[in-house]
Coordinates of C-alpha atoms and ligand atoms in Angstrom, one line a residue:
M1 CA 0.0 0.0 0.0
D2 CA 1.5 3.3 -1.2
L3 CA 0.6 6.2 1.1
F4 CA -0.1 9.8 0.0
E5 CA 2.5 12.3 1.1
Y6 CA 0.1 13.9 3.6
Q7 CA -0.6 10.5 5.2
A8 CA 3.1 9.7 5.4
K9 CA 3.9 13.1 6.9
D10 CA 1.1 12.6 9.6
L11 CA 2.8 9.4 10.6
F12 CA 6.3 11.1 10.5
R13 CA 5.0 13.9 12.7
R14 CA 3.8 11.3 15.3
S15 CA 7.2 9.6 15.2
G16 CA 9.1 12.8 15.8
I17 CA 10.4 13.1 12.3
A18 CA 10.6 16.8 11.5
V19 CA 8.2 17.9 8.7
P20 CA 6.9 21.3 7.7
D21 CA 3.6 22.5 9.3
G22 CA 0.7 21.9 7.0
R23 CA -2.7 20.2 6.3
V24 CA -4.5 18.6 3.4
A25 CA -7.4 20.2 1.6
S26 CA -9.8 18.9 -1.0
S27 CA -11.0 22.3 -2.2
S28 CA -9.4 25.6 -3.1
A29 CA -11.5 27.3 -0.4
A30 CA -10.1 24.9 2.3
A31 CA -6.6 25.4 0.9
E32 CA -7.0 29.2 1.3
K33 CA -8.1 28.8 4.9
I34 CA -5.1 26.6 5.8
A35 CA -2.7 29.0 4.1
A36 CA -4.2 31.9 6.0
K37 CA -3.8 30.1 9.3
L38 CA -0.2 29.1 8.5
G39 CA 0.5 32.7 7.4
G40 CA 3.3 33.8 5.0
R41 CA 4.6 31.9 2.1
V42 CA 3.2 28.4 1.6
V43 CA 3.7 25.6 -0.9
V44 CA 0.6 23.8 -2.5
K45 CA 1.3 20.2 -3.4
A46 CA -0.7 17.7 -5.4
Q47 CA -1.5 14.5 -3.5
V48 CA -1.1 11.6 -5.9
Q49 CA 0.7 8.3 -5.4
V50 CA 3.4 9.0 -8.0
G51 CA 6.6 11.0 -7.9
G52 CA 7.7 13.7 -10.3
R53 CA 4.9 16.1 -9.2
G54 CA 7.3 19.0 -9.3
K55 CA 8.1 18.5 -12.9
A56 CA 4.4 17.9 -13.8
G57 CA 3.4 21.3 -12.3
G58 CA 1.7 19.8 -9.3
I59 CA 3.8 21.8 -6.8
K60 CA 3.4 25.6 -6.6
L61 CA 4.7 28.2 -4.2
A62 CA 2.2 30.9 -3.0
D63 CA 3.0 34.2 -1.3
D64 CA -0.3 34.5 0.5
A65 CA -3.7 32.8 1.1
A66 CA -5.3 34.2 -2.1
A67 CA -2.4 32.9 -4.2
A68 CA -2.7 29.5 -2.4
R69 CA -6.3 29.4 -3.4
A70 CA -5.4 30.1 -7.0
A71 CA -2.7 27.4 -7.0
A72 CA -5.1 24.8 -5.5
E73 CA -7.6 25.7 -8.1
Q74 CA -5.1 24.9 -10.8
I75 CA -3.8 21.7 -9.2
I76 CA -7.0 20.0 -8.1
G77 CA -8.3 18.1 -11.0
M78 CA -5.0 18.0 -12.7
D79 CA -3.9 14.7 -14.3
I80 CA -0.4 13.5 -13.2
K81 CA 0.7 10.3 -14.9
G82 CA -2.8 9.0 -15.1
H83 CA -3.6 10.0 -11.5
K84 CA -6.3 12.6 -11.0
V85 CA -5.5 15.1 -8.2
Q86 CA -8.3 15.2 -5.6
R87 CA -6.4 16.8 -2.7
V88 CA -3.6 19.2 -2.1
L89 CA -1.2 19.5 0.9
V90 CA -0.8 23.1 2.0
E91 CA 2.5 23.6 3.9
R92 CA 4.6 26.4 5.3
A93 CA 7.3 27.0 2.6
G94 CA 10.7 25.9 3.6
D95 CA 13.9 28.0 3.5
I96 CA 16.0 25.5 1.6
K97 CA 19.8 25.6 1.8
A98 CA 20.5 22.2 0.4
E99 CA 18.4 19.3 -0.9
L100 CA 19.6 15.9 0.3
Y101 CA 18.2 12.3 0.1
A102 CA 17.7 9.5 2.5
S103 CA 15.8 6.2 2.4
F104 CA 15.3 2.8 3.9
L105 CA 14.0 -0.2 2.0
L106 CA 13.8 -4.0 2.3
D107 CA 16.5 -5.7 0.2
R108 CA 15.1 -9.2 -0.2
T109 CA 18.2 -10.5 -2.1
A110 CA 20.5 -9.4 0.7
K111 CA 18.1 -10.5 3.4
A112 CA 18.6 -7.1 5.0
F113 CA 17.4 -3.6 5.1
L114 CA 19.2 -1.1 2.8
G115 CA 19.8 2.5 3.9
M116 CA 20.6 5.0 1.2
A117 CA 21.7 8.6 1.3
S118 CA 22.8 11.2 -1.2
A119 CA 23.8 14.9 -1.2
K120 CA 22.0 15.0 -4.6
G121 CA 18.5 15.3 -3.3
G122 CA 15.4 16.8 -4.9
V123 CA 16.0 15.2 -8.3
D124 CA 14.9 11.8 -9.5
V125 CA 17.0 9.3 -7.5
E126 CA 16.8 6.7 -10.4
E127 CA 18.4 9.3 -12.6
V128 CA 21.2 9.9 -10.1
A129 CA 21.7 6.1 -9.8
A130 CA 22.0 5.9 -13.6
T131 CA 24.3 8.9 -14.2
D132 CA 26.3 9.2 -11.0
P133 CA 26.0 6.0 -8.9
E134 CA 28.9 7.1 -6.7
A135 CA 26.7 9.9 -5.4
I136 CA 24.4 7.4 -3.6
A137 CA 25.7 5.8 -0.4
Q138 CA 24.3 2.3 0.3
V139 CA 24.6 0.6 3.6
H140 CA 23.0 -2.7 4.5
V141 CA 21.5 -3.0 8.0
S142 CA 20.9 -6.4 9.5
P143 CA 17.4 -6.6 11.0
L144 CA 18.9 -8.6 13.9
T145 CA 21.3 -5.9 15.1
G146 CA 19.3 -2.9 13.8
L147 CA 20.7 0.5 12.8
Q148 CA 23.9 1.3 14.6
P149 CA 25.6 4.7 14.9
Y150 CA 28.4 3.5 12.5
H151 CA 25.8 2.8 9.8
V152 CA 24.6 6.3 9.9
R153 CA 28.1 7.8 9.9
Q154 CA 29.0 5.7 6.9
M155 CA 25.8 6.8 5.0
L156 CA 26.6 10.5 5.7
F157 CA 30.3 10.1 4.9
D158 CA 29.9 8.0 1.7
A159 CA 27.2 10.4 0.5
A160 CA 29.4 13.5 1.2
I161 CA 26.5 15.1 3.1
P162 CA 27.7 18.6 4.2
K163 CA 29.1 18.8 7.7
E164 CA 26.6 21.4 8.9
A165 CA 23.8 18.9 8.1
H166 CA 25.3 15.9 10.0
K167 CA 23.7 16.5 13.4
G168 CA 20.2 17.0 12.0
A169 CA 20.5 14.3 9.3
T170 CA 21.7 11.8 11.9
A171 CA 18.7 12.4 14.1
L172 CA 16.3 12.3 11.1
I173 CA 17.8 9.1 9.7
E174 CA 17.7 7.3 13.1
K175 CA 14.0 8.3 13.6
M176 CA 13.3 7.2 10.0
Y177 CA 14.8 3.8 10.6
A178 CA 12.8 3.3 13.8
F179 CA 9.6 4.4 12.0
F180 CA 10.5 2.1 9.0
V181 CA 10.7 -0.9 11.4
D182 CA 7.8 0.0 13.7
I183 CA 5.3 0.5 10.9
D184 CA 6.4 -2.6 8.8
A185 CA 7.2 -0.5 5.8
S186 CA 8.9 -1.8 2.7
L187 CA 10.1 1.7 1.7
V188 CA 10.5 5.0 3.5
E189 CA 12.0 7.7 1.3
V190 CA 12.7 11.3 2.0
N191 CA 13.5 13.2 -1.2
P192 CA 14.4 16.0 -0.6
M193 CA 15.6 15.8 3.0
V194 CA 16.3 19.5 3.4
L195 CA 18.9 21.5 5.3
T196 CA 17.3 24.8 6.2
G197 CA 18.9 28.2 6.6
A198 CA 18.5 27.8 10.3
G199 CA 20.6 24.6 10.2
D200 CA 17.7 22.2 10.8
V201 CA 17.2 19.0 8.7
I202 CA 13.6 18.2 7.8
A203 CA 11.6 15.9 5.6
L204 CA 10.2 18.1 2.8
D205 CA 8.8 15.1 0.9
A206 CA 7.7 11.7 2.2
K207 CA 7.2 8.4 0.3
V208 CA 6.0 5.4 2.3
S209 CA 5.0 2.0 1.1
L210 CA 3.6 -0.4 3.7
D211 CA 3.8 -4.2 3.6
D212 CA 0.2 -5.4 3.4
N213 CA 1.3 -8.7 4.9
A214 CA 1.7 -6.8 8.2
A215 CA -1.9 -5.6 8.2
Y216 CA -2.9 -8.1 10.9
R217 CA -0.6 -6.4 13.4
Q218 CA -0.8 -2.8 12.3
Q219 CA -4.0 -1.2 13.5
T220 CA -3.3 2.0 11.5
Y221 CA -3.3 0.2 8.1
S222 CA -7.1 -0.1 7.7
K223 CA -7.5 3.6 8.6
L224 CA -4.9 4.6 6.1
A225 CA -6.4 2.3 3.4
A226 CA -9.7 4.0 3.9
G227 CA -8.1 7.3 2.8
I228 CA -6.8 5.8 -0.5
P229 CA -9.3 5.5 -3.3
L230 CA -9.3 2.1 -5.0
P231 CA -9.7 1.8 -8.8
K232 CA -13.4 1.3 -9.6
Q233 CA -12.8 -2.3 -10.7
E234 CA -11.1 -3.2 -7.5
K235 CA -14.0 -1.8 -5.5
I236 CA -16.4 -4.0 -7.4
A237 CA -14.1 -7.0 -7.0
K238 CA -14.0 -6.6 -3.3
E239 CA -17.8 -6.5 -3.1
K240 CA -18.1 -9.6 -5.3
N241 CA -15.3 -11.4 -3.4
L242 CA -13.2 -11.8 -6.6
N243 CA -9.4 -12.1 -6.4
Y244 CA -8.8 -9.3 -8.9
V245 CA -6.0 -6.8 -9.5
K246 CA -6.2 -4.1 -12.1
L247 CA -3.3 -3.8 -14.5
D248 CA -2.7 -1.4 -17.5
G249 CA -3.1 -3.6 -20.6
E250 CA -5.8 -4.5 -23.1
I251 CA -6.2 -8.2 -22.6
G252 CA -8.4 -9.5 -19.9
I253 CA -7.3 -12.6 -18.0
I254 CA -9.2 -15.3 -16.1
G255 CA -7.3 -18.2 -14.7
N256 CA -7.9 -20.8 -12.0
G257 CA -5.2 -20.8 -9.3
A258 CA -2.8 -18.0 -8.5
G259 CA 0.2 -19.7 -10.1
L260 CA -1.5 -20.5 -13.4
T261 CA -3.0 -17.0 -13.5
M262 CA 0.5 -15.4 -12.9
S263 CA 2.0 -17.5 -15.7
T264 CA -0.9 -16.6 -17.9
L265 CA 0.1 -12.9 -17.5
D266 CA 3.7 -13.9 -18.5
V267 CA 2.5 -15.8 -21.6
V268 CA 0.4 -12.9 -22.8
A269 CA 3.4 -10.6 -22.4
E270 CA 5.5 -13.3 -24.3
A271 CA 3.0 -13.2 -27.1
G272 CA 3.4 -9.4 -27.3
G273 CA 0.3 -8.4 -25.4
R274 CA -0.4 -6.4 -22.3
P275 CA -2.6 -8.0 -19.5
A276 CA -5.4 -5.8 -18.3
N277 CA -5.8 -7.6 -15.0
F278 CA -5.1 -10.5 -12.7
L279 CA -8.2 -12.6 -11.9
D280 CA -7.9 -15.9 -10.2
I281 CA -11.3 -17.5 -10.3
G282 CA -10.2 -20.4 -8.1
G283 CA -12.6 -23.2 -8.0
G284 CA -15.6 -20.9 -8.4
A285 CA -16.0 -21.4 -12.1
N286 CA -19.8 -21.6 -12.1
A287 CA -21.9 -19.3 -14.3
A288 CA -22.5 -16.7 -11.6
T289 CA -18.8 -16.3 -10.7
M290 CA -17.8 -16.4 -14.4
A291 CA -20.4 -13.7 -15.3
A292 CA -19.3 -11.5 -12.4
G293 CA -15.6 -12.0 -13.5
I294 CA -16.3 -11.3 -17.2
D295 CA -18.5 -8.4 -16.5
L296 CA -15.9 -6.9 -14.1
I297 CA -13.1 -7.3 -16.6
F298 CA -15.0 -5.6 -19.4
S299 CA -16.1 -2.8 -17.2
D300 CA -12.5 -1.6 -17.8
R301 CA -13.0 0.3 -21.1
K302 CA -9.5 -0.5 -22.3
V303 CA -10.1 -4.3 -22.5
R304 CA -10.3 -5.6 -26.1
S305 CA -10.2 -9.3 -25.6
L306 CA -10.4 -11.9 -22.9
F307 CA -8.2 -15.0 -22.3
V308 CA -9.8 -17.7 -20.1
N309 CA -7.1 -20.2 -19.1
I310 CA -8.2 -23.2 -17.1
F311 CA -6.3 -26.2 -15.9
G312 CA -8.9 -28.6 -14.6
G313 CA -8.2 -30.4 -11.3
I314 CA -10.9 -30.4 -8.8
T315 CA -12.4 -27.8 -11.0
R316 CA -13.9 -29.6 -14.0
C317 CA -13.6 -28.1 -17.4
D318 CA -17.1 -29.1 -18.5
E319 CA -18.4 -27.1 -15.5
V320 CA -16.2 -24.2 -16.6
A321 CA -17.6 -24.4 -20.1
R322 CA -21.1 -24.3 -18.9
G323 CA -20.1 -21.4 -16.6
I324 CA -18.8 -19.5 -19.6
L325 CA -22.0 -20.1 -21.6
G326 CA -24.2 -19.2 -18.7
A327 CA -22.2 -16.0 -18.2
L328 CA -22.6 -15.1 -21.9
G329 CA -26.4 -15.7 -21.5
Q330 CA -26.3 -13.1 -18.7
L331 CA -24.3 -10.7 -20.7
P332 CA -26.1 -10.5 -24.0
N333 CA -24.4 -7.3 -25.1
L334 CA -20.9 -8.7 -25.0
K335 CA -19.2 -8.7 -28.4
A336 CA -15.5 -8.8 -27.5
P337 CA -13.7 -12.1 -28.3
I338 CA -13.1 -14.6 -25.6
V339 CA -10.3 -17.1 -26.1
V340 CA -10.6 -20.3 -24.1
R341 CA -8.0 -22.8 -23.3
L342 CA -9.1 -25.9 -21.3
D343 CA -6.8 -28.6 -20.1
G344 CA -7.0 -31.2 -17.3
T345 CA -10.1 -32.8 -15.8
N346 CA -12.9 -33.2 -18.4
A347 CA -11.1 -30.9 -20.9
A348 CA -12.4 -32.8 -24.0
E349 CA -16.0 -32.6 -22.7
G350 CA -15.6 -28.9 -21.9
R351 CA -14.3 -28.2 -25.4
R352 CA -17.1 -30.1 -27.0
I353 CA -19.7 -28.1 -25.0
L354 CA -18.2 -24.8 -26.2
E355 CA -17.8 -26.0 -29.8
D356 CA -21.4 -27.2 -29.9
A357 CA -22.7 -23.9 -28.6
A358 CA -20.9 -22.2 -31.6
H359 CA -21.0 -18.8 -29.9
S360 CA -19.5 -16.1 -32.1
A361 CA -17.5 -14.5 -29.2
I362 CA -15.8 -17.8 -28.2
H363 CA -12.5 -18.9 -29.8
M364 CA -10.8 -22.1 -28.7
A365 CA -7.1 -22.7 -28.5
P366 CA -5.1 -25.9 -27.7
T367 CA -2.2 -24.4 -25.7
M368 CA -1.5 -21.5 -23.5
L369 CA 0.8 -19.8 -26.0
D370 CA -1.6 -20.4 -28.9
A371 CA -4.4 -18.9 -26.8
A372 CA -2.3 -15.9 -25.8
S373 CA -1.3 -15.2 -29.4
K374 CA -4.9 -15.5 -30.5
A375 CA -6.1 -13.2 -27.7
V376 CA -3.4 -10.7 -28.8
A377 CA -4.4 -11.0 -32.5
L378 CA -8.0 -10.5 -31.7
T379 CA -7.6 -7.2 -29.7
G380 CA -8.3 -5.4 -33.0
K381 CA -11.7 -7.0 -33.3
G382 CA -13.5 -4.5 -31.0
R383 CA -15.3 -4.9 -27.8
R384 CA -18.8 -5.1 -26.4
Ligands
GDP401 P1 8.0 15.3 -6.1 O1 8.5 16.0 -7.3 O2 6.7 14.5 -6.4 O3 9.1 14.3 -5.6 O4 7.7 16.3 -5.0 P2 8.7 17.0 -3.8 O5 7.9 17.2 -2.6 O6 9.9 16.3 -3.7 O7 9.0 18.4 -4.4 C1 9.7 18.7 -5.6 C2 10.5 19.9 -5.4 O8 9.7 21.0 -5.2 C3 11.5 19.9 -4.3 O9 12.7 19.2 -4.6 C4 11.7 21.4 -4.0 O10 12.7 21.9 -4.9 C5 10.4 22.0 -4.4 N1 9.7 22.3 -3.1 C6 8.9 21.4 -2.4 N2 8.5 22.0 -1.3 C7 9.0 23.2 -1.2 C8 9.1 24.3 -0.3 O11 8.4 24.3 0.7 N3 9.8 25.4 -0.6 C9 10.5 25.5 -1.8 N4 11.2 26.6 -2.0 N5 10.5 24.5 -2.7 C10 9.8 23.4 -2.4
MN402 MN1 10.2 14.1 -3.9

């Protein structure tokens, strides 16, 4: 779960990590009020779960409350990399002397946490990593020993963080690490970590990803999740109890079993297509579940074709075939092509049922790769 900046900063504040004063607003009028209360120069920041807001025009400085209102008016409703801005964070503008960088993440390969720091903050860290990798200090921290003072010294030294920022940066990095562990985050990134004119070091930006596997022991997670809008499809999926994840492509996917469904995504990519979703229909391949799944997938307007990939085990392919036909009976307006590959228990029977039905939307394919290629080729054939 990726938090909004304002959510991350609320958590930071509670953990004693220095952040600018500010509050979130969902209207320009509210933004104006917050700016008036803060007084002086403020910064108005688009709240979206992607970086690069600065470059996209989603961050504006405002000299007074009226200017903050105008800035919020421009930013709310803006589209940043496909994310529509619904809220802005209004903060007291910082007096920036240097823009630095600090982060902690989980390095699975190393079986350790990884702390990173750089004196080149405020710019895209991936870009720094590509053009000037030496500028990013990397220090592994064993979760067993935790962060030790020498780790932090090494981060600051290797990153050539200016001396005057050392005291503040040390305090911030130590608190960041404690927060990272306490909240079960997979990433905590502060870019830029700012040295102010007064010599303080504060978190001017905050990016936090939480590990959903820890939801059972983190009471705050459900509250935070309530503040994050789900894509429309995922909302419907939740209501219908479907194991669905929205992706960005054009080819809808239904598989049975998480493993088969994952490999179906890979095969579609192999065939040159882009999957529109993950949907593991499990053993629930009856008509009602199929109809709910197919309807859900095609509610994504980008979807051009559907690939149903079933390996019968306990799930019988003849039942799946009847489920697909039943679903099509419930969805009379569906015109988009559906490519079906059946294998395993009662596969021959299932294929016969679908062939006998001779439904114009249904195409059969013998193997996963054939089916994927067909689903890709048929994306040009329109939709419902
Ligand atoms: P991102 O582009 O989505 O990562 O958003 P950031 O919060 O990192 O802001 C991008 C840039 O905007 C920062 O690197 C700063 O240069 C600038 N910025 C953000 N907040 C302030 C502020 O309070 N004062 C000033 N002067 N600049 C700011
Ligand atoms: Mn940033």
